[in-house]
XYZ file of C-alpha atoms in Angstrom:
371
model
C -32.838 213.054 -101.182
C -30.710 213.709 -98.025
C -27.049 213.432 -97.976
C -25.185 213.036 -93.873
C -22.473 216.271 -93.591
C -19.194 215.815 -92.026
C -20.894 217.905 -89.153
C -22.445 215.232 -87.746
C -19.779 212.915 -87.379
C -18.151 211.590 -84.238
C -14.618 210.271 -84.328
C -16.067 207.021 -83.092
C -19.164 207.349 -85.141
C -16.626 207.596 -88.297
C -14.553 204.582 -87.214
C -18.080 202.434 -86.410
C -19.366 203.734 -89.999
C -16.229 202.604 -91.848
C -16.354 198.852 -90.067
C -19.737 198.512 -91.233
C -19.032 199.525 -94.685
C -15.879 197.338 -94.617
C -17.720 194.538 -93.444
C -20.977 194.665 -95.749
C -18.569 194.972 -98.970
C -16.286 192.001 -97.739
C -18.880 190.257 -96.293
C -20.902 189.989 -99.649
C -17.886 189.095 -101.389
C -17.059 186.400 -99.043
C -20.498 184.866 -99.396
C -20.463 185.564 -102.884
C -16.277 183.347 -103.375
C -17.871 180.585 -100.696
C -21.143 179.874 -103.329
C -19.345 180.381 -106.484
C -18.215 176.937 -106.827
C -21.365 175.057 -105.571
C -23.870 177.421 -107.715
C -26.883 175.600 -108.977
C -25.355 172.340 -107.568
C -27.928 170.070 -106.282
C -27.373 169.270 -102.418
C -26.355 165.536 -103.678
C -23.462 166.600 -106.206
C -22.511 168.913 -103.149
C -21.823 166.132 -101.078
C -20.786 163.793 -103.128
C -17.850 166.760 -104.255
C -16.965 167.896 -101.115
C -18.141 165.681 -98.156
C -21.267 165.226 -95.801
C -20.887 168.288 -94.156
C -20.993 169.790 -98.130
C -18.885 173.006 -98.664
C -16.985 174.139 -95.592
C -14.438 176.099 -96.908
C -13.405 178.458 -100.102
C -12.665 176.174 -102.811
C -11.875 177.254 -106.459
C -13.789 178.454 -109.070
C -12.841 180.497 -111.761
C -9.798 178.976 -111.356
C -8.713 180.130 -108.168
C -9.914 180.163 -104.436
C -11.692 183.178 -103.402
C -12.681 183.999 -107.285
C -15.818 186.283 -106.692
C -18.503 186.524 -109.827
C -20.753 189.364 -111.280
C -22.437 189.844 -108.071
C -19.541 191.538 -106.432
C -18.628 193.169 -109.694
C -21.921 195.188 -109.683
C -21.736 195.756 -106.210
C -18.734 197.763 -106.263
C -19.392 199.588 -108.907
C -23.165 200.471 -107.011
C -20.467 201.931 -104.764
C -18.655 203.919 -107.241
C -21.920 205.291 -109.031
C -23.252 206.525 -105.195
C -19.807 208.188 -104.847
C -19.949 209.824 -108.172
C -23.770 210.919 -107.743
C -22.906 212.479 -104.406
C -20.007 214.519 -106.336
C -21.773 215.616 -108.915
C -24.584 216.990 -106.763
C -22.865 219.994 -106.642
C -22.867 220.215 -110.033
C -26.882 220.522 -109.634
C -27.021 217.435 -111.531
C -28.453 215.867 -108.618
C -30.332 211.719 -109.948
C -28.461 209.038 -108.451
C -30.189 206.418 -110.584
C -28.530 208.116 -113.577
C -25.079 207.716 -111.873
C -25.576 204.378 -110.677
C -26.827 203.281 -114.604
C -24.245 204.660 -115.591
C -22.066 203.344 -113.081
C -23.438 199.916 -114.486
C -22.875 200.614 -118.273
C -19.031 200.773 -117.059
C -19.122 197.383 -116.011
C -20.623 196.372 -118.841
C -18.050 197.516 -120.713
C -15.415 195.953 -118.938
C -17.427 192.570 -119.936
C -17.000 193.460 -123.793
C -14.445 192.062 -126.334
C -15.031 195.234 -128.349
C -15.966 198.905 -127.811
C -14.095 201.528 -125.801
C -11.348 199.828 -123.341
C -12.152 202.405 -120.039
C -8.193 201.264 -118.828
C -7.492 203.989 -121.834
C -9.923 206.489 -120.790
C -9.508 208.924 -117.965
C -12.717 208.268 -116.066
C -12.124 207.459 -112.445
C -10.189 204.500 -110.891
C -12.102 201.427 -110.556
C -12.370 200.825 -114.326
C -8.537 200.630 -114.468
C -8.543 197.907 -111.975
C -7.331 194.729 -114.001
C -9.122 192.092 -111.889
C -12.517 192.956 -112.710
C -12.661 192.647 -116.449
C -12.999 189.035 -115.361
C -15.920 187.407 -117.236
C -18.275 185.693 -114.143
C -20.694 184.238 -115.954
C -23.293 187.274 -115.868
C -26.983 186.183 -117.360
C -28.572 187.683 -119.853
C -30.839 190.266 -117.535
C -27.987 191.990 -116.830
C -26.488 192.228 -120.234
C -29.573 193.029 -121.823
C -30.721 195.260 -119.236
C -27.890 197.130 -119.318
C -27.190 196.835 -123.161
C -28.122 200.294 -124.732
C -28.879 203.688 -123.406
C -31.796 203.299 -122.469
C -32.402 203.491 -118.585
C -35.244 201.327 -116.884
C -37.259 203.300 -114.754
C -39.997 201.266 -112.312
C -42.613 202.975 -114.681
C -40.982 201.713 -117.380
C -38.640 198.569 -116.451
C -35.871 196.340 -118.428
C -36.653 192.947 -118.403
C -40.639 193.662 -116.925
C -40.253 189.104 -116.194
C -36.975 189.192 -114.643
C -37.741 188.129 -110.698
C -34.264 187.313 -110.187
C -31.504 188.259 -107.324
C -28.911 190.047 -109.211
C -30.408 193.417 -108.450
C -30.926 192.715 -104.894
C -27.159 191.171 -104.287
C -25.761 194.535 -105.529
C -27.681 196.663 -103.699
C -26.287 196.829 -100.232
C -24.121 199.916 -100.859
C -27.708 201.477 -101.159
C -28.513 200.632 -97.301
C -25.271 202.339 -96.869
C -26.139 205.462 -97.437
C -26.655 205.734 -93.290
C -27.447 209.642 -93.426
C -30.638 209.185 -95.827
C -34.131 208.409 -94.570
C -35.264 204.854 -95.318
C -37.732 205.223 -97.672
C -35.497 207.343 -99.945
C -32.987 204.087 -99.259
C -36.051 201.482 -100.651
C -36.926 204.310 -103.418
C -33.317 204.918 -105.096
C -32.689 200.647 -104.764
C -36.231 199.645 -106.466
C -35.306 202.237 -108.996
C -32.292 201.279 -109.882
C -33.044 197.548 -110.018
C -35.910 198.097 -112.326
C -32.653 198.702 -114.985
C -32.055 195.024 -115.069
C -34.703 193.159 -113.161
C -38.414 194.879 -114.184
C -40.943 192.255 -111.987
C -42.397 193.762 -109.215
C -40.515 190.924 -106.693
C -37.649 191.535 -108.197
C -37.035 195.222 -107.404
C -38.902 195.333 -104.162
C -36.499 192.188 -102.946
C -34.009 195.314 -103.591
C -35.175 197.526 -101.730
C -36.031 195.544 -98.483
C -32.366 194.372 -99.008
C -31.226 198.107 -98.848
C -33.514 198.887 -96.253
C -32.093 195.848 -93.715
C -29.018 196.950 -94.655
C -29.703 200.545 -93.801
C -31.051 199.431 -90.523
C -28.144 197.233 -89.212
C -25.701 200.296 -90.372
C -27.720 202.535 -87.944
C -26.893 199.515 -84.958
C -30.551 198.091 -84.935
C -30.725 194.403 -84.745
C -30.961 191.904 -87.421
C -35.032 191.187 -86.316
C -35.678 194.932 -85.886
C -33.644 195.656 -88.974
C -36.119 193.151 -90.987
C -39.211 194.943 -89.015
C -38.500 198.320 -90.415
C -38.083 196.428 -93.835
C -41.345 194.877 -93.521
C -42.909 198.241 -92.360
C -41.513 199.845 -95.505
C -42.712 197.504 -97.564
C -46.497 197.767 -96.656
C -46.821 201.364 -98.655
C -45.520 199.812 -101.955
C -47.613 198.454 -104.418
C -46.931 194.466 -105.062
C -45.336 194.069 -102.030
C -47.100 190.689 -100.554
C -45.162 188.033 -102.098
C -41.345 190.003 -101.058
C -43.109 190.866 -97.328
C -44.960 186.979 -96.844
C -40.904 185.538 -97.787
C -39.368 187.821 -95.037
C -41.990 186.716 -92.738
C -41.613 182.975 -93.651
C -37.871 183.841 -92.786
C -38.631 184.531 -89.617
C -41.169 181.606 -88.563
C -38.866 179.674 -89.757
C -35.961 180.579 -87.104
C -38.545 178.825 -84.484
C -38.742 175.833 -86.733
C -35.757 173.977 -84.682
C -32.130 173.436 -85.842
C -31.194 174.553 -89.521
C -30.849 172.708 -91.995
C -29.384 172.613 -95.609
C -33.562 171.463 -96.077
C -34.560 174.155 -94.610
C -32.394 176.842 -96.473
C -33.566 174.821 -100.065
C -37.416 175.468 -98.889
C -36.590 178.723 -98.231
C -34.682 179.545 -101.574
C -38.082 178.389 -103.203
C -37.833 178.729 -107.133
C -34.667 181.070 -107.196
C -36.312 183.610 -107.269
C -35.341 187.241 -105.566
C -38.213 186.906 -102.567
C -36.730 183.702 -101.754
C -32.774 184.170 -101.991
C -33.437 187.299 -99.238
C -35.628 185.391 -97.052
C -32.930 182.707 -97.019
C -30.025 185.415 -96.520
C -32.137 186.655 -93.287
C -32.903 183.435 -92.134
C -29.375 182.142 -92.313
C -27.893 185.734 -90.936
C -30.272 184.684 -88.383
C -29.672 181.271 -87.072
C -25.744 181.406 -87.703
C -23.808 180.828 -84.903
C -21.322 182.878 -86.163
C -20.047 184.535 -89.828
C -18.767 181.101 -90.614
C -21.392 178.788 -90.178
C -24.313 181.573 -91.551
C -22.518 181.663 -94.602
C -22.048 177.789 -95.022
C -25.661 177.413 -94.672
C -26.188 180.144 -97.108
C -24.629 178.461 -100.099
C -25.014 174.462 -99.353
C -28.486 174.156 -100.722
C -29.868 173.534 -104.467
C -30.640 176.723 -105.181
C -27.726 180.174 -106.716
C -25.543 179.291 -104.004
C -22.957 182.968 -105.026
C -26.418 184.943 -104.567
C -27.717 183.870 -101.282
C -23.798 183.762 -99.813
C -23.476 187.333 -100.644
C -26.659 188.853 -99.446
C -26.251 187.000 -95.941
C -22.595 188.399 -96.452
C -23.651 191.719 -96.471
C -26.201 191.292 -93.966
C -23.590 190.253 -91.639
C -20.721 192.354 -92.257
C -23.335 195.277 -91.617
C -24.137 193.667 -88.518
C -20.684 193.059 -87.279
C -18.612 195.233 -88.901
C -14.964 194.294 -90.810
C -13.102 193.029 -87.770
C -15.348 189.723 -87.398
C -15.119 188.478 -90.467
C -12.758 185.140 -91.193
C -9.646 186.678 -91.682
C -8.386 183.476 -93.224
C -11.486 183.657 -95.892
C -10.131 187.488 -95.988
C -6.357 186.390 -96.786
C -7.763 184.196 -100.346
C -10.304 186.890 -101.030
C -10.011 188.354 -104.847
C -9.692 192.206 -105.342
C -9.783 192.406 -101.656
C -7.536 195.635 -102.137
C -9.977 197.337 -104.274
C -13.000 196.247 -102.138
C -10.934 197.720 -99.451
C -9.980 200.947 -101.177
C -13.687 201.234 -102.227
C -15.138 201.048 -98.630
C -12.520 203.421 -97.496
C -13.699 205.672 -100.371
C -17.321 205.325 -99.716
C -17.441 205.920 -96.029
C -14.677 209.341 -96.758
C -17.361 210.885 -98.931
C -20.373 210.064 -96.797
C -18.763 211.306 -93.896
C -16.097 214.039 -95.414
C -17.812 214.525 -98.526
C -17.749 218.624 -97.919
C -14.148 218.959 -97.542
C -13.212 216.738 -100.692
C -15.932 219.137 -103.047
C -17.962 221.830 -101.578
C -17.584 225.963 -101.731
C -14.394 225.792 -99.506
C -12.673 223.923 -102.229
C -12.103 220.528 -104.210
C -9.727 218.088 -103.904
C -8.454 217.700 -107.607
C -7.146 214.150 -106.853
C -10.752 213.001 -105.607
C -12.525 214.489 -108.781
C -10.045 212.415 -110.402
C -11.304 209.509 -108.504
C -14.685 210.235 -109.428
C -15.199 212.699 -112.211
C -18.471 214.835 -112.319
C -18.775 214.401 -115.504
Protein backbone atom coordinates (compact mmCIF):
# COMPACT_ATOMS: atom_id res chain seq x y z
CA UNK A 1 0.00 0.00 0.00
CA UNK A 2 1.35 3.51 -0.90
CA UNK A 3 1.81 6.18 1.57
CA UNK A 4 2.16 10.36 -0.12
CA UNK A 5 5.88 11.80 1.29
CA UNK A 6 6.23 15.26 2.41
CA UNK A 7 8.19 15.58 -0.99
CA UNK A 8 5.39 16.00 -2.88
CA UNK A 9 3.70 18.60 -1.17
CA UNK A 10 3.01 22.15 -2.25
CA UNK A 11 2.42 24.86 0.31
CA UNK A 12 -0.93 25.34 -1.34
CA UNK A 13 -1.41 21.70 -1.98
CA UNK A 14 -0.95 21.30 2.03
CA UNK A 15 -3.38 24.12 2.87
CA UNK A 16 -6.10 22.62 0.04
CA UNK A 17 -5.41 19.01 1.69
CA UNK A 18 -6.05 20.20 5.25
CA UNK A 19 -9.58 22.09 4.14
CA UNK A 20 -10.69 18.98 2.72
CA UNK A 21 -9.87 16.93 5.64
CA UNK A 22 -11.37 19.65 7.89
CA UNK A 23 -14.37 19.72 5.99
CA UNK A 24 -15.10 15.84 5.44
CA UNK A 25 -14.60 15.29 9.41
CA UNK A 26 -16.94 18.34 10.28
CA UNK A 27 -19.03 17.85 7.58
CA UNK A 28 -19.99 14.21 8.68
CA UNK A 29 -20.42 15.34 12.06
CA UNK A 30 -22.67 18.07 11.11
CA UNK A 31 -24.89 15.72 9.14
CA UNK A 32 -24.51 13.23 11.65
CA UNK A 33 -25.88 16.31 15.02
CA UNK A 34 -28.66 17.57 12.18
CA UNK A 35 -30.24 13.62 11.93
CA UNK A 36 -29.67 12.65 15.41
CA UNK A 37 -32.83 13.92 16.68
CA UNK A 38 -35.18 12.94 13.76
CA UNK A 39 -33.57 9.23 13.45
CA UNK A 40 -36.06 6.62 12.45
CA UNK A 41 -38.81 9.33 12.70
CA UNK A 42 -41.42 8.86 10.17
CA UNK A 43 -41.75 12.03 7.79
CA UNK A 44 -45.30 12.67 9.67
CA UNK A 45 -43.91 12.77 13.41
CA UNK A 46 -41.19 15.04 11.66
CA UNK A 47 -43.58 17.50 10.82
CA UNK A 48 -45.84 17.32 13.19
CA UNK A 49 -42.46 18.02 15.79
CA UNK A 50 -40.90 20.54 14.02
CA UNK A 51 -43.03 22.17 11.23
CA UNK A 52 -43.89 21.66 7.41
CA UNK A 53 -40.68 22.41 6.25
CA UNK A 54 -39.59 19.33 8.97
CA UNK A 55 -36.08 19.80 10.56
CA UNK A 56 -34.32 22.99 9.53
CA UNK A 57 -32.01 23.49 12.08
CA UNK A 58 -29.79 21.56 14.94
CA UNK A 59 -32.11 20.71 17.59
CA UNK A 60 -31.23 18.57 20.71
CA UNK A 61 -30.67 15.21 21.22
CA UNK A 62 -28.73 13.63 23.68
CA UNK A 63 -29.57 16.36 25.57
CA UNK A 64 -27.94 19.05 23.90
CA UNK A 65 -27.82 20.73 20.36
CA UNK A 66 -25.14 19.56 18.17
CA UNK A 67 -24.88 16.06 20.27
CA UNK A 68 -23.22 13.78 17.54
CA UNK A 69 -23.80 9.71 17.98
CA UNK A 70 -21.61 6.55 17.30
CA UNK A 71 -21.19 7.44 13.78
CA UNK A 72 -18.81 10.25 14.44
CA UNK A 73 -17.33 8.34 17.32
CA UNK A 74 -16.02 5.61 14.92
CA UNK A 75 -15.11 7.98 12.47
CA UNK A 76 -12.56 9.65 14.41
CA UNK A 77 -11.15 7.01 15.76
CA UNK A 78 -10.87 5.46 11.74
CA UNK A 79 -8.71 8.58 11.84
CA UNK A 80 -6.63 7.77 14.73
CA UNK A 81 -6.10 3.97 13.71
CA UNK A 82 -4.82 5.38 9.92
CA UNK A 83 -2.48 7.70 11.89
CA UNK A 84 -1.20 5.01 14.10
CA UNK A 85 -0.86 2.38 11.11
CA UNK A 86 1.13 4.93 9.15
CA UNK A 87 3.53 5.25 12.38
CA UNK A 88 4.02 2.03 12.98
CA UNK A 89 4.99 1.22 9.40
CA UNK A 90 8.27 1.90 10.27
CA UNK A 91 8.19 -0.45 12.72
CA UNK A 92 7.72 -3.07 9.68
CA UNK A 93 4.51 -3.82 11.19
CA UNK A 94 2.96 -2.53 8.20
CA UNK A 95 -1.58 -3.91 8.19
CA UNK A 96 -3.69 -1.02 8.57
CA UNK A 97 -6.78 -3.14 9.14
CA UNK A 98 -5.06 -4.36 12.33
CA UNK A 99 -4.61 -0.68 13.46
CA UNK A 100 -7.87 0.46 12.49
CA UNK A 101 -9.53 -2.86 14.59
CA UNK A 102 -7.76 -1.99 16.96
CA UNK A 103 -8.39 1.52 16.71
CA UNK A 104 -12.13 0.31 17.05
CA UNK A 105 -11.68 -2.01 20.14
CA UNK A 106 -10.65 1.49 21.86
CA UNK A 107 -13.88 2.84 21.28
CA UNK A 108 -15.42 0.07 22.40
CA UNK A 109 -13.96 0.38 25.43
CA UNK A 110 -14.80 3.76 26.04
CA UNK A 111 -18.59 2.36 25.65
CA UNK A 112 -17.98 -0.14 28.68
CA UNK A 113 -19.06 0.23 32.38
CA UNK A 114 -16.26 -2.21 33.22
CA UNK A 115 -12.82 -3.26 31.92
CA UNK A 116 -9.71 -1.12 31.54
CA UNK A 117 -10.60 2.84 31.74
CA UNK A 118 -7.95 3.98 28.60
CA UNK A 119 -8.16 7.83 30.49
CA UNK A 120 -5.63 5.73 32.96
CA UNK A 121 -3.59 4.20 30.37
CA UNK A 122 -0.87 5.91 28.41
CA UNK A 123 -1.99 5.07 24.89
CA UNK A 124 -2.33 8.11 22.71
CA UNK A 125 -4.70 11.14 23.11
CA UNK A 126 -8.05 10.65 21.79
CA UNK A 127 -9.02 8.03 24.40
CA UNK A 128 -8.46 10.68 27.12
CA UNK A 129 -10.90 12.93 25.50
CA UNK A 130 -13.94 13.06 28.03
CA UNK A 131 -16.68 13.77 25.46
CA UNK A 132 -16.59 10.65 23.69
CA UNK A 133 -17.25 8.07 26.34
CA UNK A 134 -20.75 9.31 25.58
CA UNK A 135 -23.09 6.32 25.08
CA UNK A 136 -24.95 7.11 21.34
CA UNK A 137 -27.02 4.47 21.12
CA UNK A 138 -24.56 2.08 19.07
CA UNK A 139 -26.50 -1.31 17.73
CA UNK A 140 -25.57 -4.44 18.35
CA UNK A 141 -23.30 -4.99 14.93
CA UNK A 142 -20.98 -2.86 16.24
CA UNK A 143 -20.75 -4.16 19.72
CA UNK A 144 -20.73 -7.58 18.72
CA UNK A 145 -18.55 -7.09 15.89
CA UNK A 146 -16.17 -5.54 17.74
CA UNK A 147 -16.66 -7.59 21.04
CA UNK A 148 -13.61 -10.03 21.30
CA UNK A 149 -10.33 -10.36 19.58
CA UNK A 150 -11.21 -11.70 16.94
CA UNK A 151 -10.80 -9.53 13.68
CA UNK A 152 -13.32 -9.94 10.66
CA UNK A 153 -11.61 -10.32 7.59
CA UNK A 154 -13.92 -10.17 4.10
CA UNK A 155 -12.99 -13.98 3.92
CA UNK A 156 -14.13 -14.40 7.09
CA UNK A 157 -16.65 -11.47 8.23
CA UNK A 158 -18.45 -10.40 11.72
CA UNK A 159 -21.92 -10.23 11.42
CA UNK A 160 -21.88 -12.19 7.57
CA UNK A 161 -26.19 -10.48 7.63
CA UNK A 162 -25.31 -7.14 8.73
CA UNK A 163 -26.15 -4.78 5.41
CA UNK A 164 -26.21 -1.81 7.46
CA UNK A 165 -24.48 1.88 7.18
CA UNK A 166 -22.38 2.06 10.19
CA UNK A 167 -19.33 0.83 8.38
CA UNK A 168 -19.80 3.02 5.48
CA UNK A 169 -20.50 6.41 7.71
CA UNK A 170 -17.05 5.85 9.33
CA UNK A 171 -15.19 5.30 6.53
CA UNK A 172 -14.44 8.61 4.94
CA UNK A 173 -11.05 9.07 6.65
CA UNK A 174 -10.27 6.02 4.31
CA UNK A 175 -10.91 8.24 1.01
CA UNK A 176 -8.56 10.47 2.78
CA UNK A 177 -5.74 8.83 2.38
CA UNK A 178 -5.21 11.22 -1.02
CA UNK A 179 -1.56 9.77 -1.74
CA UNK A 180 -2.86 5.98 -2.13
CA UNK A 181 -4.20 4.53 -5.36
CA UNK A 182 -7.96 3.96 -5.33
CA UNK A 183 -8.30 0.54 -5.32
CA UNK A 184 -5.99 0.14 -2.30
CA UNK A 185 -8.61 3.05 -0.85
CA UNK A 186 -11.88 0.48 -1.74
CA UNK A 187 -9.55 -2.60 -0.52
CA UNK A 188 -8.38 -1.32 3.12
CA UNK A 189 -12.40 0.23 3.61
CA UNK A 190 -14.23 -3.22 2.51
CA UNK A 191 -11.74 -4.81 4.80
CA UNK A 192 -12.16 -3.09 7.57
CA UNK A 193 -15.96 -2.95 7.43
CA UNK A 194 -16.20 -6.65 7.12
CA UNK A 195 -15.20 -6.28 11.23
CA UNK A 196 -18.68 -5.16 11.96
CA UNK A 197 -20.85 -5.34 8.91
CA UNK A 198 -20.01 -9.01 7.00
CA UNK A 199 -22.87 -8.76 3.87
CA UNK A 200 -21.45 -8.22 0.75
CA UNK A 201 -23.62 -4.59 0.40
CA UNK A 202 -22.58 -3.72 3.40
CA UNK A 203 -18.79 -3.51 2.97
CA UNK A 204 -18.77 -2.65 -0.67
CA UNK A 205 -21.25 0.52 0.31
CA UNK A 206 -17.76 1.19 2.24
CA UNK A 207 -15.67 1.18 -0.07
CA UNK A 208 -17.48 3.19 -2.87
CA UNK A 209 -17.94 5.66 0.09
CA UNK A 210 -14.06 5.80 0.48
CA UNK A 211 -13.52 5.79 -3.03
CA UNK A 212 -15.98 9.14 -3.69
CA UNK A 213 -14.37 10.44 -0.99
CA UNK A 214 -10.92 9.80 -2.34
CA UNK A 215 -11.99 11.30 -5.57
CA UNK A 216 -13.44 14.69 -4.39
CA UNK A 217 -10.06 15.00 -2.10
CA UNK A 218 -8.07 14.76 -5.41
CA UNK A 219 -10.58 17.99 -6.80
CA UNK A 220 -12.70 15.72 -9.21
CA UNK A 221 -16.32 16.49 -9.20
CA UNK A 222 -19.04 15.02 -7.22
CA UNK A 223 -20.45 13.04 -10.75
CA UNK A 224 -16.89 12.11 -11.77
CA UNK A 225 -16.05 11.30 -8.19
CA UNK A 226 -19.17 8.70 -8.22
CA UNK A 227 -17.86 7.49 -11.90
CA UNK A 228 -14.55 6.35 -10.64
CA UNK A 229 -16.62 4.71 -7.72
CA UNK A 230 -18.75 2.94 -10.06
CA UNK A 231 -15.68 1.94 -12.21
CA UNK A 232 -14.11 0.46 -9.09
CA UNK A 233 -16.82 -1.30 -8.23
CA UNK A 234 -17.24 -3.41 -11.49
CA UNK A 235 -13.97 -5.74 -10.51
CA UNK A 236 -15.52 -6.74 -7.11
CA UNK A 237 -17.48 -9.61 -6.64
CA UNK A 238 -21.29 -8.74 -5.42
CA UNK A 239 -21.09 -5.48 -6.51
CA UNK A 240 -24.61 -5.02 -8.54
CA UNK A 241 -26.96 -4.16 -5.91
CA UNK A 242 -24.18 -1.17 -4.21
CA UNK A 243 -23.36 -0.06 -8.19
CA UNK A 244 -27.47 -0.23 -9.52
CA UNK A 245 -28.16 2.28 -5.97
CA UNK A 246 -25.38 4.76 -7.10
CA UNK A 247 -26.77 4.70 -10.48
CA UNK A 248 -30.43 5.12 -9.28
CA UNK A 249 -28.76 8.17 -7.43
CA UNK A 250 -27.96 9.64 -10.31
CA UNK A 251 -31.22 9.17 -12.59
CA UNK A 252 -32.76 10.38 -10.01
CA UNK A 253 -31.06 14.04 -10.04
CA UNK A 254 -33.05 14.36 -13.58
CA UNK A 255 -36.21 13.31 -11.86
CA UNK A 256 -37.25 17.19 -11.19
CA UNK A 257 -37.15 19.07 -7.83
CA UNK A 258 -36.20 17.00 -4.59
CA UNK A 259 -38.16 15.95 -2.42
CA UNK A 260 -38.28 14.55 1.22
CA UNK A 261 -40.28 11.52 -1.20
CA UNK A 262 -37.72 11.26 -3.15
CA UNK A 263 -34.83 10.97 -0.51
CA UNK A 264 -37.36 8.12 1.46
CA UNK A 265 -37.39 6.07 -2.06
CA UNK A 266 -33.99 6.43 -2.22
CA UNK A 267 -33.10 5.34 1.46
CA UNK A 268 -35.05 2.07 0.42
CA UNK A 269 -35.02 -0.49 3.43
CA UNK A 270 -32.11 1.22 5.46
CA UNK A 271 -29.97 -0.51 4.21
CA UNK A 272 -26.08 0.58 3.36
CA UNK A 273 -26.71 0.66 -0.75
CA UNK A 274 -29.47 2.91 -0.11
CA UNK A 275 -28.25 5.45 2.73
CA UNK A 276 -25.08 6.20 0.04
CA UNK A 277 -27.18 6.53 -2.91
CA UNK A 278 -29.26 9.01 -0.90
CA UNK A 279 -26.00 10.84 0.52
CA UNK A 280 -24.92 11.29 -3.37
CA UNK A 281 -28.11 12.19 -4.50
CA UNK A 282 -28.69 14.83 -1.87
CA UNK A 283 -24.76 16.07 -2.13
CA UNK A 284 -26.03 16.34 -5.53
CA UNK A 285 -29.13 18.35 -5.83
CA UNK A 286 -28.27 20.67 -2.71
CA UNK A 287 -28.20 24.05 -3.39
CA UNK A 288 -25.81 24.53 -0.93
CA UNK A 289 -24.27 22.60 2.49
CA UNK A 290 -27.43 23.67 4.18
CA UNK A 291 -30.18 22.60 2.25
CA UNK A 292 -28.16 19.03 1.06
CA UNK A 293 -27.99 18.21 4.50
CA UNK A 294 -31.71 19.05 5.41
CA UNK A 295 -32.77 16.82 2.72
CA UNK A 296 -30.43 14.23 3.94
CA UNK A 297 -32.03 13.65 7.30
CA UNK A 298 -35.94 14.71 6.79
CA UNK A 299 -37.05 11.39 5.44
CA UNK A 300 -38.27 8.01 7.28
CA UNK A 301 -35.37 6.32 7.04
CA UNK A 302 -31.56 6.62 9.90
CA UNK A 303 -31.75 10.18 9.47
CA UNK A 304 -27.73 10.56 11.71
CA UNK A 305 -26.45 8.02 8.87
CA UNK A 306 -27.47 9.55 5.67
CA UNK A 307 -26.66 13.34 7.27
CA UNK A 308 -23.19 12.26 7.84
CA UNK A 309 -22.23 10.52 4.69
CA UNK A 310 -23.64 13.57 2.55
CA UNK A 311 -21.60 15.51 5.31
CA UNK A 312 -18.57 14.07 4.36
CA UNK A 313 -19.27 14.06 0.83
CA UNK A 314 -19.56 17.69 0.99
CA UNK A 315 -16.99 18.86 3.24
CA UNK A 316 -14.60 16.85 0.78
CA UNK A 317 -16.06 18.72 -1.91
CA UNK A 318 -15.85 22.12 -0.42
CA UNK A 319 -13.46 22.04 2.02
CA UNK A 320 -13.82 23.50 5.96
CA UNK A 321 -14.41 27.14 5.10
CA UNK A 322 -18.05 26.49 3.54
CA UNK A 323 -19.50 24.83 6.03
CA UNK A 324 -22.35 26.69 8.40
CA UNK A 325 -20.27 28.23 10.77
CA UNK A 326 -23.28 28.73 12.98
CA UNK A 327 -23.96 24.70 12.80
CA UNK A 328 -19.96 24.80 13.52
CA UNK A 329 -20.35 27.15 16.75
CA UNK A 330 -23.09 24.19 18.55
CA UNK A 331 -21.03 21.38 17.12
CA UNK A 332 -19.88 18.70 20.00
CA UNK A 333 -16.10 17.79 20.29
CA UNK A 334 -15.60 20.19 17.53
CA UNK A 335 -12.04 20.78 19.18
CA UNK A 336 -11.06 17.26 18.95
CA UNK A 337 -12.53 16.80 15.41
CA UNK A 338 -10.44 19.78 14.75
CA UNK A 339 -7.26 18.61 16.43
CA UNK A 340 -7.81 15.23 14.65
CA UNK A 341 -7.96 16.68 11.05
CA UNK A 342 -5.02 18.81 11.84
CA UNK A 343 -3.32 15.57 12.97
CA UNK A 344 -4.32 13.53 10.05
CA UNK A 345 -3.43 15.82 7.24
CA UNK A 346 0.39 16.57 9.40
CA UNK A 347 1.17 12.89 9.05
CA UNK A 348 -0.04 12.38 5.50
CA UNK A 349 1.75 15.23 4.39
CA UNK A 350 4.81 15.51 7.12
CA UNK A 351 4.67 12.09 8.18
CA UNK A 352 8.73 11.71 7.49
CA UNK A 353 9.81 14.43 9.64
CA UNK A 354 7.55 13.41 12.73
CA UNK A 355 9.14 9.40 12.42
CA UNK A 356 11.50 8.41 9.78
CA UNK A 357 15.59 7.72 9.85
CA UNK A 358 16.26 11.52 10.41
CA UNK A 359 14.53 11.27 13.70
CA UNK A 360 11.16 11.03 15.78
CA UNK A 361 9.28 13.41 17.35
CA UNK A 362 8.82 11.88 20.94
CA UNK A 363 5.69 14.04 21.54
CA UNK A 364 3.96 12.58 18.26
CA UNK A 365 4.77 8.87 19.26
CA UNK A 366 3.10 9.95 22.28
CA UNK A 367 0.18 10.95 20.25
CA UNK A 368 0.13 7.79 18.57
CA UNK A 369 2.19 5.03 20.07
CA UNK A 370 3.61 2.21 17.77
CA UNK A 371 2.84 -0.08 19.92
Amino acid sequence: MGATTGAVWGRAEQQDFRGRVRGALLGGALGDALGAPVDGLGPDEISRTYGAEGLTDLAPAYGRRGAVTHLTQLTLFSVDGLIRAQVRRDTGAWHPPTDLHRAYRRWLSTQRDWGPDLRRKDDGWLAHEEWLYARRDPPRSLLLGLGDELMGTPEAPKNPAERGAEAAARSAPFGLLVGWEPQLVVQLAVECAAQTHGHPTGSLAAGAYAAIVHALARRDSLDGAVQKALALLAARPGHPPVADALQHALGAVRQGLPTPARVTELTGDGTAEGLLAAAVYCALVGEDIRHGLRLAVNHGGPSAATGALTGGLLGALHGETALPPGWLAELEGRPTILELADDFAMEMTQGPALHGPAGSSQGWLARYPRA
